[in-house]
Amino acid sequence: MALSLLRQVSPKFHASLSRDILHFAAVRFNSTSPRMSDDAKWKQVINSEKSSPRKEKTPDESWRSTSEAFMSQSARETPRDAYYGRSVPVNKGDTAGAAKLLDKIMAQNSVARDWMRNKRHTPKGEERRMLKSVRWRKRFKHEVGKKVLLVQEIRRRGA
């Protein structure tokens, strides 16, 4: 409402104000803060515009600042080698713990299954049928698990 009033009162004044200030004016006029006279509110809006003019960045400046931030961040990171992502740190000589962590990561990423699947070429139709079967088994397991939980809940109630 305040924005429409501002546009009606003075279109020249409206054109010189930034969008943020107009939003600030709308919030200021529609807020439930202690009541001020309209003149005091307008003075506050105008003074805030004069005190903090916002300079818009050109696309070139925006691009330059973004790329400089990215390059400075990438310069701080350690360079990656051929084993990055396929290795785990060994803390205080705990090789068993490191091996266990590596096994866990490989199981999560299903590395062994992919390796076995990629050892030999399989025709496209066979691959599609195999993946369909894997998806069906996963859905079936989920549904059976839900039914087991339901039966356990019924038994717990004593039915």
PDB file of C-alpha atoms in Angstrom:
ATOM      1  CA  MET A   1       0.000   0.000   0.000  1.00  0.00           C
ATOM      2  CA  ALA A   2       2.771   2.427   0.879  1.00  0.00           C
ATOM      3  CA  LEU A   3       4.492   1.785  -2.453  1.00  0.00           C
ATOM      4  CA  SER A   4       1.360   2.577  -4.408  1.00  0.00           C
ATOM      5  CA  LEU A   5       0.874   5.762  -2.379  1.00  0.00           C
ATOM      6  CA  LEU A   6       4.459   6.752  -3.076  1.00  0.00           C
ATOM      7  CA  ARG A   7       3.975   6.194  -6.810  1.00  0.00           C
ATOM      8  CA  GLN A   8       0.794   8.266  -6.813  1.00  0.00           C
ATOM      9  CA  VAL A   9       2.243  11.146  -4.804  1.00  0.00           C
ATOM     10  CA  SER A  10       5.402  11.771  -6.753  1.00  0.00           C
ATOM     11  CA  PRO A  11       6.493   9.737  -9.759  1.00  0.00           C
ATOM     12  CA  LYS A  12       9.761  11.728 -10.054  1.00  0.00           C
ATOM     13  CA  PHE A  13      10.625  11.025  -6.442  1.00  0.00           C
ATOM     14  CA  HIS A  14       9.818   7.346  -6.939  1.00  0.00           C
ATOM     15  CA  ALA A  15      12.078   7.040  -9.987  1.00  0.00           C
ATOM     16  CA  SER A  16      15.105   8.299  -8.068  1.00  0.00           C
ATOM     17  CA  LEU A  17      14.744   5.818  -5.201  1.00  0.00           C
ATOM     18  CA  SER A  18      16.225   2.346  -5.285  1.00  0.00           C
ATOM     19  CA  ARG A  19      14.104  -0.766  -4.898  1.00  0.00           C
ATOM     20  CA  ASP A  20      15.559  -1.522  -1.436  1.00  0.00           C
ATOM     21  CA  ILE A  21      14.521   1.875  -0.132  1.00  0.00           C
ATOM     22  CA  LEU A  22      11.015   1.407  -1.484  1.00  0.00           C
ATOM     23  CA  HIS A  23      10.802  -1.923   0.319  1.00  0.00           C
ATOM     24  CA  PHE A  24      12.132  -0.246   3.454  1.00  0.00           C
ATOM     25  CA  ALA A  25       9.439   2.388   3.124  1.00  0.00           C
ATOM     26  CA  ALA A  26       6.728  -0.229   2.722  1.00  0.00           C
ATOM     27  CA  VAL A  27       7.931  -2.103   5.787  1.00  0.00           C
ATOM     28  CA  ARG A  28       8.255   1.115   7.753  1.00  0.00           C
ATOM     29  CA  PHE A  29       4.711   2.245   6.906  1.00  0.00           C
ATOM     30  CA  ASN A  30       3.132  -1.163   7.431  1.00  0.00           C
ATOM     31  CA  SER A  31       4.990  -2.077  10.617  1.00  0.00           C
ATOM     32  CA  THR A  32       3.357  -2.272  14.020  1.00  0.00           C
ATOM     33  CA  SER A  33       6.097  -0.212  15.652  1.00  0.00           C
ATOM     34  CA  PRO A  34       5.163   2.871  17.705  1.00  0.00           C
ATOM     35  CA  ARG A  35       3.160   5.242  15.564  1.00  0.00           C
ATOM     36  CA  MET A  36       4.934   8.120  13.882  1.00  0.00           C
ATOM     37  CA  SER A  37       3.447  10.852  11.789  1.00  0.00           C
ATOM     38  CA  ASP A  38       3.608  10.325   8.048  1.00  0.00           C
ATOM     39  CA  ASP A  39       5.992  13.260   7.660  1.00  0.00           C
ATOM     40  CA  ALA A  40       8.425  11.740  10.169  1.00  0.00           C
ATOM     41  CA  LYS A  41       8.275   8.399   8.369  1.00  0.00           C
ATOM     42  CA  TRP A  42       8.984   9.998   4.991  1.00  0.00           C
ATOM     43  CA  LYS A  43      11.876  11.974   6.441  1.00  0.00           C
ATOM     44  CA  GLN A  44      13.339   8.764   7.831  1.00  0.00           C
ATOM     45  CA  VAL A  45      13.011   7.051   4.451  1.00  0.00           C
ATOM     46  CA  ILE A  46      14.601   9.945   2.583  1.00  0.00           C
ATOM     47  CA  ASN A  47      17.449  10.285   5.092  1.00  0.00           C
ATOM     48  CA  SER A  48      18.220   6.582   4.897  1.00  0.00           C
ATOM     49  CA  GLU A  49      18.500   6.865   1.093  1.00  0.00           C
ATOM     50  CA  LYS A  50      20.881   9.817   1.366  1.00  0.00           C
ATOM     51  CA  SER A  51      23.017   8.253   4.072  1.00  0.00           C
ATOM     52  CA  SER A  52      23.625   4.915   2.362  1.00  0.00           C
ATOM     53  CA  PRO A  53      23.587   5.101  -1.408  1.00  0.00           C
ATOM     54  CA  ARG A  54      24.129   1.632  -2.845  1.00  0.00           C
ATOM     55  CA  LYS A  55      26.417   1.371  -5.832  1.00  0.00           C
ATOM     56  CA  GLU A  56      25.304  -1.243  -8.322  1.00  0.00           C
ATOM     57  CA  LYS A  57      28.066  -3.479  -9.714  1.00  0.00           C
ATOM     58  CA  THR A  58      28.509  -3.828 -13.417  1.00  0.00           C
ATOM     59  CA  PRO A  59      28.524  -7.380 -14.772  1.00  0.00           C
ATOM     60  CA  ASP A  60      32.294  -7.150 -15.342  1.00  0.00           C
ATOM     61  CA  GLU A  61      32.919  -6.096 -11.736  1.00  0.00           C
ATOM     62  CA  SER A  62      30.655  -8.828 -10.422  1.00  0.00           C
ATOM     63  CA  TRP A  63      32.395 -11.448 -12.571  1.00  0.00           C
ATOM     64  CA  ARG A  64      35.831 -10.214 -11.521  1.00  0.00           C
ATOM     65  CA  SER A  65      35.029 -10.270  -7.796  1.00  0.00           C
ATOM     66  CA  THR A  66      33.494 -13.758  -8.025  1.00  0.00           C
ATOM     67  CA  SER A  67      36.419 -15.202  -9.973  1.00  0.00           C
ATOM     68  CA  GLU A  68      38.958 -13.587  -7.608  1.00  0.00           C
ATOM     69  CA  ALA A  69      37.177 -15.118  -4.609  1.00  0.00           C
ATOM     70  CA  PHE A  70      37.138 -18.530  -6.294  1.00  0.00           C
ATOM     71  CA  MET A  71      40.792 -18.368  -7.298  1.00  0.00           C
ATOM     72  CA  SER A  72      41.921 -17.289  -3.835  1.00  0.00           C
ATOM     73  CA  GLN A  73      39.955 -20.182  -2.304  1.00  0.00           C
ATOM     74  CA  SER A  74      41.381 -22.739  -4.738  1.00  0.00           C
ATOM     75  CA  ALA A  75      44.920 -21.448  -4.108  1.00  0.00           C
ATOM     76  CA  ARG A  76      44.516 -22.222  -0.390  1.00  0.00           C
ATOM     77  CA  GLU A  77      43.524 -25.843  -1.015  1.00  0.00           C
ATOM     78  CA  THR A  78      46.154 -28.551  -1.318  1.00  0.00           C
ATOM     79  CA  PRO A  79      46.756 -29.879  -4.804  1.00  0.00           C
ATOM     80  CA  ARG A  80      45.095 -33.179  -5.546  1.00  0.00           C
ATOM     81  CA  ASP A  81      47.006 -36.201  -6.779  1.00  0.00           C
ATOM     82  CA  ALA A  82      45.988 -39.381  -8.593  1.00  0.00           C
ATOM     83  CA  TYR A  83      44.991 -41.089  -5.328  1.00  0.00           C
ATOM     84  CA  TYR A  84      42.685 -38.337  -4.051  1.00  0.00           C
ATOM     85  CA  GLY A  85      39.337 -39.864  -3.088  1.00  0.00           C
ATOM     86  CA  ARG A  86      40.773 -43.390  -3.130  1.00  0.00           C
ATOM     87  CA  SER A  87      42.836 -43.069   0.030  1.00  0.00           C
ATOM     88  CA  VAL A  88      42.215 -42.527   3.722  1.00  0.00           C
ATOM     89  CA  PRO A  89      44.562 -41.052   6.329  1.00  0.00           C
ATOM     90  CA  VAL A  90      46.247 -43.378   8.835  1.00  0.00           C
ATOM     91  CA  ASN A  91      46.068 -41.734  12.256  1.00  0.00           C
ATOM     92  CA  LYS A  92      48.698 -42.677  14.860  1.00  0.00           C
ATOM     93  CA  GLY A  93      49.648 -45.898  13.082  1.00  0.00           C
ATOM     94  CA  ASP A  94      46.094 -47.313  13.169  1.00  0.00           C
ATOM     95  CA  THR A  95      46.184 -49.162   9.858  1.00  0.00           C
ATOM     96  CA  ALA A  96      43.342 -51.495  10.832  1.00  0.00           C
ATOM     97  CA  GLY A  97      41.034 -48.537  11.463  1.00  0.00           C
ATOM     98  CA  ALA A  98      42.086 -46.933   8.172  1.00  0.00           C
ATOM     99  CA  ALA A  99      41.424 -50.195   6.283  1.00  0.00           C
ATOM    100  CA  LYS A 100      38.010 -50.483   7.939  1.00  0.00           C
ATOM    101  CA  LEU A 101      37.167 -46.895   6.937  1.00  0.00           C
ATOM    102  CA  LEU A 102      38.281 -47.566   3.360  1.00  0.00           C
ATOM    103  CA  ASP A 103      36.155 -50.733   3.225  1.00  0.00           C
ATOM    104  CA  LYS A 104      33.166 -48.761   4.487  1.00  0.00           C
ATOM    105  CA  ILE A 105      33.624 -46.059   1.844  1.00  0.00           C
ATOM    106  CA  MET A 106      34.010 -48.672  -0.900  1.00  0.00           C
ATOM    107  CA  ALA A 107      30.871 -50.505   0.265  1.00  0.00           C
ATOM    108  CA  GLN A 108      28.862 -47.260   0.286  1.00  0.00           C
ATOM    109  CA  ASN A 109      29.994 -46.468  -3.255  1.00  0.00           C
ATOM    110  CA  SER A 110      29.469 -50.116  -4.353  1.00  0.00           C
ATOM    111  CA  VAL A 111      32.929 -50.246  -5.914  1.00  0.00           C
ATOM    112  CA  ALA A 112      33.243 -54.054  -5.805  1.00  0.00           C
ATOM    113  CA  ARG A 113      29.844 -54.591  -7.450  1.00  0.00           C
ATOM    114  CA  ASP A 114      30.646 -52.112 -10.217  1.00  0.00           C
ATOM    115  CA  TRP A 115      34.060 -53.702 -10.750  1.00  0.00           C
ATOM    116  CA  MET A 116      32.544 -57.173 -11.061  1.00  0.00           C
ATOM    117  CA  ARG A 117      29.817 -55.901 -13.380  1.00  0.00           C
ATOM    118  CA  ASN A 118      32.333 -54.124 -15.611  1.00  0.00           C
ATOM    119  CA  LYS A 119      34.741 -57.062 -15.914  1.00  0.00           C
ATOM    120  CA  ARG A 120      32.813 -58.403 -18.890  1.00  0.00           C
ATOM    121  CA  HIS A 121      30.639 -56.743 -21.478  1.00  0.00           C
ATOM    122  CA  THR A 122      26.918 -57.400 -21.145  1.00  0.00           C
ATOM    123  CA  PRO A 123      24.452 -56.648 -23.913  1.00  0.00           C
ATOM    124  CA  LYS A 124      22.147 -53.707 -23.403  1.00  0.00           C
ATOM    125  CA  GLY A 125      18.973 -55.790 -23.021  1.00  0.00           C
ATOM    126  CA  GLU A 126      20.579 -58.085 -20.483  1.00  0.00           C
ATOM    127  CA  GLU A 127      21.865 -55.100 -18.492  1.00  0.00           C
ATOM    128  CA  ARG A 128      18.395 -53.558 -18.518  1.00  0.00           C
ATOM    129  CA  ARG A 129      16.777 -56.794 -17.267  1.00  0.00           C
ATOM    130  CA  MET A 130      19.399 -57.176 -14.557  1.00  0.00           C
ATOM    131  CA  LEU A 131      18.895 -53.599 -13.306  1.00  0.00           C
ATOM    132  CA  LYS A 132      15.111 -54.100 -13.353  1.00  0.00           C
ATOM    133  CA  SER A 133      15.550 -57.226 -11.232  1.00  0.00           C
ATOM    134  CA  VAL A 134      17.800 -55.365  -8.771  1.00  0.00           C
ATOM    135  CA  ARG A 135      15.239 -52.582  -8.419  1.00  0.00           C
ATOM    136  CA  TRP A 136      12.442 -55.103  -7.873  1.00  0.00           C
ATOM    137  CA  ARG A 137      14.420 -56.915  -5.147  1.00  0.00           C
ATOM    138  CA  LYS A 138      15.065 -53.621  -3.393  1.00  0.00           C
ATOM    139  CA  ARG A 139      11.366 -52.671  -3.476  1.00  0.00           C
ATOM    140  CA  PHE A 140      10.348 -56.167  -2.316  1.00  0.00           C
ATOM    141  CA  LYS A 141      12.779 -56.026   0.606  1.00  0.00           C
ATOM    142  CA  HIS A 142      11.396 -52.652   1.652  1.00  0.00           C
ATOM    143  CA  GLU A 143       7.769 -53.841   1.500  1.00  0.00           C
ATOM    144  CA  VAL A 144       8.510 -57.056   3.414  1.00  0.00           C
ATOM    145  CA  GLY A 145      10.273 -54.988   6.074  1.00  0.00           C
ATOM    146  CA  LYS A 146       7.174 -52.802   6.420  1.00  0.00           C
ATOM    147  CA  LYS A 147       4.922 -55.880   6.784  1.00  0.00           C
ATOM    148  CA  VAL A 148       7.247 -57.380   9.419  1.00  0.00           C
ATOM    149  CA  LEU A 149       7.100 -54.129  11.406  1.00  0.00           C
ATOM    150  CA  LEU A 150       3.306 -54.166  11.153  1.00  0.00           C
ATOM    151  CA  VAL A 151       3.112 -57.753  12.436  1.00  0.00           C
ATOM    152  CA  GLN A 152       5.489 -56.936  15.282  1.00  0.00           C
ATOM    153  CA  GLU A 153       3.353 -53.931  16.229  1.00  0.00           C
ATOM    154  CA  ILE A 154       0.174 -56.070  16.228  1.00  0.00           C
ATOM    155  CA  ARG A 155       1.857 -58.729  18.377  1.00  0.00           C
ATOM    156  CA  ARG A 156       3.160 -56.078  20.772  1.00  0.00           C
ATOM    157  CA  ARG A 157      -0.385 -54.842  21.314  1.00  0.00           C
ATOM    158  CA  GLY A 158      -1.387 -58.387  22.245  1.00  0.00           C
ATOM    159  CA  ALA A 159      -3.763 -59.138  19.422  1.00  0.00           C
TER     160      ALA A 159
END
